[in-house]
Each structure stands twice: as C-alpha cells, then as structure tokens.
mmCIF file of C-alpha atoms in Angstrom:
data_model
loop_
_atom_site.group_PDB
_atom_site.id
_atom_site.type_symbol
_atom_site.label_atom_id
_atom_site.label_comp_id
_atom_site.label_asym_id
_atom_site.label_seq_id
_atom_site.Cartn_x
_atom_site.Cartn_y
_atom_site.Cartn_z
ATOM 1 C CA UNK S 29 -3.421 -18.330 -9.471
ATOM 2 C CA UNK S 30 -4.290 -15.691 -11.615
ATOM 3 C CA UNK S 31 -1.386 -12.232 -11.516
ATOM 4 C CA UNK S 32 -2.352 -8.781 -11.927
ATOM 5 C CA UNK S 33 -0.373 -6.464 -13.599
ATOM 6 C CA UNK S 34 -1.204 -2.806 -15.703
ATOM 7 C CA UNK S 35 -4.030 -1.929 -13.234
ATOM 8 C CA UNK S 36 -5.115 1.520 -14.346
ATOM 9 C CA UNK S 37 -3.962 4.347 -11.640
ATOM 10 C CA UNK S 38 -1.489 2.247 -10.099
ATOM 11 C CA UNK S 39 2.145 2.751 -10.748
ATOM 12 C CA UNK S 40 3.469 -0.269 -12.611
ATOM 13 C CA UNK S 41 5.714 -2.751 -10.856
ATOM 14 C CA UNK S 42 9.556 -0.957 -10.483
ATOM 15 C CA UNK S 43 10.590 -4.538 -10.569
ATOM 16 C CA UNK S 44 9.987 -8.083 -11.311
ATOM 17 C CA UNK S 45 6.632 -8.869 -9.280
ATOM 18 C CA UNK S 46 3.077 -8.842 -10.480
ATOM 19 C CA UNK S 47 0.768 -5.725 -8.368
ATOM 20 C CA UNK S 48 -1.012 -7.932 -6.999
ATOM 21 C CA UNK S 49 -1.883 -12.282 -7.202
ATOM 22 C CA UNK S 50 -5.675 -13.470 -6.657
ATOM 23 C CA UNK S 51 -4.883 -16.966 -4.875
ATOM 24 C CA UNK S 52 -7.339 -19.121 -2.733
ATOM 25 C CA UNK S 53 -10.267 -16.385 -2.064
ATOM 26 C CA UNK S 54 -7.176 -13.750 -1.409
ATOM 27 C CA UNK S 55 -5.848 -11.394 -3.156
ATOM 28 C CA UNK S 56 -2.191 -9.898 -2.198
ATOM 29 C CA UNK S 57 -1.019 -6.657 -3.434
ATOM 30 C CA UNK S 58 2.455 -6.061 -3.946
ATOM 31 C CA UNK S 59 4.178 -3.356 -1.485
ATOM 32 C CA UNK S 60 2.811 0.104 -2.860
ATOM 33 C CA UNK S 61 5.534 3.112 -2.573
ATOM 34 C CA UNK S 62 4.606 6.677 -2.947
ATOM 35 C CA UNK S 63 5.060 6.553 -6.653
ATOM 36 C CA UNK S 64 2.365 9.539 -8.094
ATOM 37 C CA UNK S 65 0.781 7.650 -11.065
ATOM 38 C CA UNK S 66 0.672 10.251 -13.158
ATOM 39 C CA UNK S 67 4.139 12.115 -12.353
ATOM 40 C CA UNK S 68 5.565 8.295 -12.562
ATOM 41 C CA UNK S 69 7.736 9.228 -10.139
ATOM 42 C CA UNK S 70 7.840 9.863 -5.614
ATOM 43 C CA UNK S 71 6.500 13.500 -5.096
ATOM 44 C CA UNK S 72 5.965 13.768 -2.448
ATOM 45 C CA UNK S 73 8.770 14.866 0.131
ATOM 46 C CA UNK S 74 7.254 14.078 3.602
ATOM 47 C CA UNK S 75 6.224 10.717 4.877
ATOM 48 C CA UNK S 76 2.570 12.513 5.178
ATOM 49 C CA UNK S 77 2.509 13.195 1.915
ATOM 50 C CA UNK S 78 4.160 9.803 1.101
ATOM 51 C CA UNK S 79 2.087 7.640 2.880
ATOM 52 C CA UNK S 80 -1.290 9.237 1.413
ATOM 53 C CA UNK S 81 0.361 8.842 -1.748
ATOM 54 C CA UNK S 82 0.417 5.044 -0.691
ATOM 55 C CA UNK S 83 -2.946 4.273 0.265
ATOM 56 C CA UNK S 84 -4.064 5.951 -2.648
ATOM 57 C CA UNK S 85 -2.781 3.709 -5.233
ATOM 58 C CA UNK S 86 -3.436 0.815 -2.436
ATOM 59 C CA UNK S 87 -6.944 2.178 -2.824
ATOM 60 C CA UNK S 88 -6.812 2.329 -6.527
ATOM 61 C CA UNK S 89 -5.339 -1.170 -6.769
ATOM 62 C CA UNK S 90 -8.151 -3.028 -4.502
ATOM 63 C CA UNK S 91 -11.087 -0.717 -6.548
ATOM 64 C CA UNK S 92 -9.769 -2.354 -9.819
ATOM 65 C CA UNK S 93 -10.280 -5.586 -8.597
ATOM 66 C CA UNK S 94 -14.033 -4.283 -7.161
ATOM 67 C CA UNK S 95 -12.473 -4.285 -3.555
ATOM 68 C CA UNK S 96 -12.286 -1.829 -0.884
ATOM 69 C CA UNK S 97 -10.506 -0.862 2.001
ATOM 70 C CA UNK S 98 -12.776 -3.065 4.532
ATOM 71 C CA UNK S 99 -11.883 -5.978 2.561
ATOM 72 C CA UNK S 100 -8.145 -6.095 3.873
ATOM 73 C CA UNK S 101 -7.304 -8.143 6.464
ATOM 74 C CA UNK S 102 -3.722 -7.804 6.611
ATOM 75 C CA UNK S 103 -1.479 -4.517 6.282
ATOM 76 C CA UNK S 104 2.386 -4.606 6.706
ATOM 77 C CA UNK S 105 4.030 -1.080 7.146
ATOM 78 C CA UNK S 106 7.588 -0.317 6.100
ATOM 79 C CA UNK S 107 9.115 3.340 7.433
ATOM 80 C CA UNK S 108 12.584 3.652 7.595
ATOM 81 C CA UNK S 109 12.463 5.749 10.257
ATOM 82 C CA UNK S 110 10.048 4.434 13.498
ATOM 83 C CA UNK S 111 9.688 8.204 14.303
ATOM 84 C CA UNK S 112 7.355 8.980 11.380
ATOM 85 C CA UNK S 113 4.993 5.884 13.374
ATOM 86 C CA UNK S 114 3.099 8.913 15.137
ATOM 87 C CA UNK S 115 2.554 10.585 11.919
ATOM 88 C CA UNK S 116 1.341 7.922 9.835
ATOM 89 C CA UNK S 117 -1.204 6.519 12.217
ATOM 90 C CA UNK S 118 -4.178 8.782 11.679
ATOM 91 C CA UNK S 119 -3.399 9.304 8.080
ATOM 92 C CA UNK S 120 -3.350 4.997 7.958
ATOM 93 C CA UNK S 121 -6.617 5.309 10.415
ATOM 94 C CA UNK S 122 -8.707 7.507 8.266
ATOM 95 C CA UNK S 123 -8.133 5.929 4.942
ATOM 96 C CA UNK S 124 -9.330 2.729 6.329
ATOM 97 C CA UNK S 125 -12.962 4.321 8.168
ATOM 98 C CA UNK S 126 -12.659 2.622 11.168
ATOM 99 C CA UNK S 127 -11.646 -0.722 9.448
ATOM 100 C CA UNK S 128 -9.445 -2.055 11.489
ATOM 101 C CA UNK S 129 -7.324 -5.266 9.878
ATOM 102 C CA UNK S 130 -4.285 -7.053 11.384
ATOM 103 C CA UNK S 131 -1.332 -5.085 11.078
ATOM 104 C CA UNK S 132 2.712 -5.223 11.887
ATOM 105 C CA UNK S 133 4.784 -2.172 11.199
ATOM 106 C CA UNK S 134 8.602 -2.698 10.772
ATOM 107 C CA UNK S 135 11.597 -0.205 10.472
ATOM 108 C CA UNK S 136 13.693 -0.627 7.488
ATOM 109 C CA UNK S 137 16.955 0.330 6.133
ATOM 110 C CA UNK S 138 15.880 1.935 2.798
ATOM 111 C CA UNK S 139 13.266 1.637 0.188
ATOM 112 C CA UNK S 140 12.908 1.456 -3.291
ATOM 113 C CA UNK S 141 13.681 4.799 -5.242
ATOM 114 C CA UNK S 142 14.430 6.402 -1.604
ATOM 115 C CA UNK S 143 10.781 6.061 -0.029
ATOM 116 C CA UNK S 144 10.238 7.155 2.994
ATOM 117 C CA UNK S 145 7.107 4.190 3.553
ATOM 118 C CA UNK S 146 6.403 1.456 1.357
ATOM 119 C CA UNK S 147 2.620 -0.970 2.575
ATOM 120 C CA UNK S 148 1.563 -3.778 1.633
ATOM 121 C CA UNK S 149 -1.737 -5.177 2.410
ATOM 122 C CA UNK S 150 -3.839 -9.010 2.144
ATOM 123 C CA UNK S 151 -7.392 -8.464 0.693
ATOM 124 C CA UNK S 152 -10.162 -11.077 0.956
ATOM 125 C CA UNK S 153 -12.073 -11.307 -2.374
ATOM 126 C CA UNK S 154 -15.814 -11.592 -2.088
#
C-alpha cells in the first residue's frame, strides 16, 4: 500500500487521511471539497462554482499520479442539499467527456469547512 500525500495543486488533507492510497491496481482519492489550491481556502459561493472547484483538484489529483478522468470507475457525491442534484449533473457530465463510471450520490448533513459538495472517486491504475 503505498499513501499519497503533498500532490502539487491539490489542497492538502484538512485532516488525518492521506489524498489518495494506491492499493491492489486501485487507487482511491480521498473526498475532494471545493478548497481553491491557491486561495487555500472554499471560494467559491455556489455549488456550481463549488463543484468545478472539485473536479478540478479531483482532476489535478488523478494527473499527478499519470491518471485521467476515464480511469475512474467509481464516484461518490456528497451535497447537502439534493436540490443542487440538477445543477451538478452537467457540470459532473462534462468534466468526465462522456466517461461514464459507477456512481451513488447521497445528501448529507454538513461538510467540512461548510461545503456545499464534497466527491470522492475510485481510479484504476494502468
């Protein structure tokens, strides 16, 4: 099991958890919130803006590890309110091209630092 933690243009872990842990031909990210990498803080004020804010550092996470989007097969989505579903679904859509992995999207309570979405996502390596 190898962890992976300080990946360049990811927000560090707000916690005690590795990013991500390469196990068995998988790798599994950590849940990404809308943390701006370079602000080091959430932004964004809309789940729109939130959840791009998202699969951007999922993005940058899987392209330090030489992955891309197609190579997730699983994707759990956090909101904490199932009303924003609507408006993350083509945002979610077109950062994955068509890719279409397993997914299950769950309503929450709250988030870390007050996010509005949190994702986490199951990457096959190679």
């Amino acid at each position: 099991m190898e962890l992976i933690n300080n990946t360049p243009n990811v927000p560090a872990a707000v916690g005690p958890y590795s990013q991500a842990v390469k196990q068995g031909g998988l790798l599994f990210c950590s849940g990404q919130i809308p943390i701006d990498p370079a602000a080091g803080k959430i932004v964004a004020t809309d789940v729109e803006g939130q959840a791009n804010q998202v699969l951007a550092n999922i993005r940058a996470l899987l392209t330090a590890q030489g992955l891309t989007m197609s190579d997730v097969i699983k994707a759990t989505v956090f909101l904490t309110s199932m009303a924003d579903f609507p408006k993350i679904n083509p945002l979610y859509e077109a950062a994955f091209e068509g890719h279409k992995p397993a997914r299950s999207t769950v309503a929450v309570a709250g988030l870390p630092l007050g996010a509005l979405i949190e994702i986490e996502v199951i990457a096959a390596l190679g």
